[in-house]
Amino acid sequence: MDSNREMDPEHQVPDGVDEKTLRALGALSKALETTERARGHLYGFHQLTGTADFELGDAVRLLREAGHEEQAARVERELVGRNVIPDHWTFQIIEAYDSTYHQPFAAIERAIVEELAGGREHLLEARLKTIRRTHHHPDHTAKPPAS
């Protein structure tokens, strides 16, 4: 089967891109997708930690209302607004991850896709779609409708 014939031009494997290169580009893309998931987890960590900090504020208020000033002051002094690792709040961890790892990773992946596949993304997935879809089924079309 010639899967290239069925795909839209931006997902056709360019001439000269061999099977090993196609698989290598797929692996590189999958690795980048994994960093995107890791980044999402960092944002989850960031939001959960921020929520916990605001909940500590509620606990401080409630401790004071219950007459426990010493305990409220200890929680406020020791925990509210505390760094999660030395010298860092969670947003700073995300910023460091982005600038040190994620952005360089994405830039290198993009450059290699440009160099080896003329900038065409998801070539392996597009081929898999062609192979795995049920031909002539209305919900298994080869490509999106022309706009």
Tab-separated table of N, CA, C and O in Angstrom, residues 45 49-50 53 56 75-93:
chain	number	residue	atom	x	y	z
A	45	PHE	N	1.888	20.483	39.850
A	45	PHE	CA	2.634	20.648	41.097
A	45	PHE	C	2.571	22.108	41.551
A	45	PHE	O	2.312	22.405	42.723
A	49	THR	N	0.580	23.181	44.898
A	49	THR	CA	1.369	23.794	45.973
A	49	THR	C	0.834	25.179	46.303
A	49	THR	O	0.719	25.549	47.483
A	50	GLY	N	0.459	25.941	45.285
A	50	GLY	CA	-0.139	27.256	45.528
A	50	GLY	C	-1.448	27.146	46.283
A	50	GLY	O	-1.730	27.937	47.204
A	53	ASP	N	-0.764	26.499	49.863
A	53	ASP	CA	-0.313	27.706	50.553
A	53	ASP	C	-1.504	28.579	50.949
A	53	ASP	O	-1.564	29.100	52.065
A	56	LEU	N	-3.242	27.032	53.797
A	56	LEU	CA	-2.537	27.333	55.055
A	56	LEU	C	-3.002	28.667	55.621
A	56	LEU	O	-3.152	28.816	56.840
A	75	VAL	N	2.601	28.454	62.118
A	75	VAL	CA	2.269	28.046	60.748
A	75	VAL	C	2.537	29.201	59.779
A	75	VAL	O	3.146	29.019	58.721
A	76	GLU	N	2.123	30.402	60.158
A	76	GLU	CA	2.314	31.567	59.294
A	76	GLU	C	3.802	31.858	59.074
A	76	GLU	O	4.241	32.099	57.945
A	77	ARG	N	4.574	31.820	60.133
A	77	ARG	CA	6.003	32.119	60.069
A	77	ARG	C	6.794	31.032	59.333
A	77	ARG	O	7.662	31.330	58.515
A	78	GLU	N	6.480	29.770	59.599
A	78	GLU	CA	7.299	28.666	59.097
A	78	GLU	C	6.851	28.085	57.757
A	78	GLU	O	7.670	27.517	57.034
A	79	LEU	N	5.552	28.223	57.434
A	79	LEU	CA	5.047	27.528	56.247
A	79	LEU	C	4.451	28.438	55.167
A	79	LEU	O	4.688	28.191	53.975
A	80	VAL	N	3.670	29.443	55.543
A	80	VAL	CA	3.030	30.291	54.527
A	80	VAL	C	4.114	30.990	53.702
A	80	VAL	O	5.000	31.642	54.243
A	81	GLY	N	4.042	30.795	52.382
A	81	GLY	CA	4.997	31.445	51.484
A	81	GLY	C	6.389	30.846	51.458
A	81	GLY	O	7.306	31.419	50.875
A	82	ARG	N	6.547	29.682	52.040
A	82	ARG	CA	7.867	29.044	52.128
A	82	ARG	C	8.361	28.581	50.755
A	82	ARG	O	7.577	28.179	49.899
A	83	ASN	N	9.666	28.653	50.530
A	83	ASN	CA	10.267	28.079	49.330
A	83	ASN	C	10.042	26.572	49.325
A	83	ASN	O	10.132	25.929	50.370
A	84	VAL	N	9.771	25.990	48.153
A	84	VAL	CA	9.545	24.542	48.085
A	84	VAL	C	10.850	23.769	47.957
A	84	VAL	O	10.929	22.613	48.365
A	85	ILE	N	11.838	24.382	47.370
A	85	ILE	CA	13.221	23.902	47.416
A	85	ILE	C	14.059	25.154	47.687
A	85	ILE	O	13.568	26.273	47.506
A	86	PRO	N	15.301	25.028	48.123
A	86	PRO	CA	16.057	26.228	48.475
A	86	PRO	C	15.991	27.310	47.383
A	86	PRO	O	16.252	27.045	46.206
A	87	ASP	N	15.587	28.491	47.809
A	87	ASP	CA	15.560	29.695	46.974
A	87	ASP	C	14.526	29.688	45.858
A	87	ASP	O	14.553	30.560	44.989
A	88	HIS	N	13.612	28.715	45.815
A	88	HIS	CA	12.672	28.609	44.697
A	88	HIS	C	11.231	28.404	45.152
A	88	HIS	O	10.957	27.554	45.997
A	89	TRP	N	10.351	29.158	44.502
A	89	TRP	CA	8.944	28.842	44.507
A	89	TRP	C	8.695	27.987	43.271
A	89	TRP	O	9.562	27.836	42.404
A	90	THR	N	7.515	27.438	43.164
A	90	THR	CA	7.250	26.507	42.055
A	90	THR	C	7.337	27.165	40.690
A	90	THR	O	7.782	26.538	39.731
A	91	PHE	N	6.930	28.430	40.563
A	91	PHE	CA	7.021	29.084	39.256
A	91	PHE	C	8.465	29.184	38.792
A	91	PHE	O	8.746	29.111	37.592
A	92	GLN	N	9.399	29.312	39.719
A	92	GLN	CA	10.807	29.399	39.357
A	92	GLN	C	11.345	28.041	38.890
A	92	GLN	O	12.223	27.987	38.030
A	93	ILE	N	10.798	26.972	39.442
A	93	ILE	CA	11.175	25.633	38.973
A	93	ILE	C	10.715	25.463	37.532
A	93	ILE	O	11.466	24.966	36.678
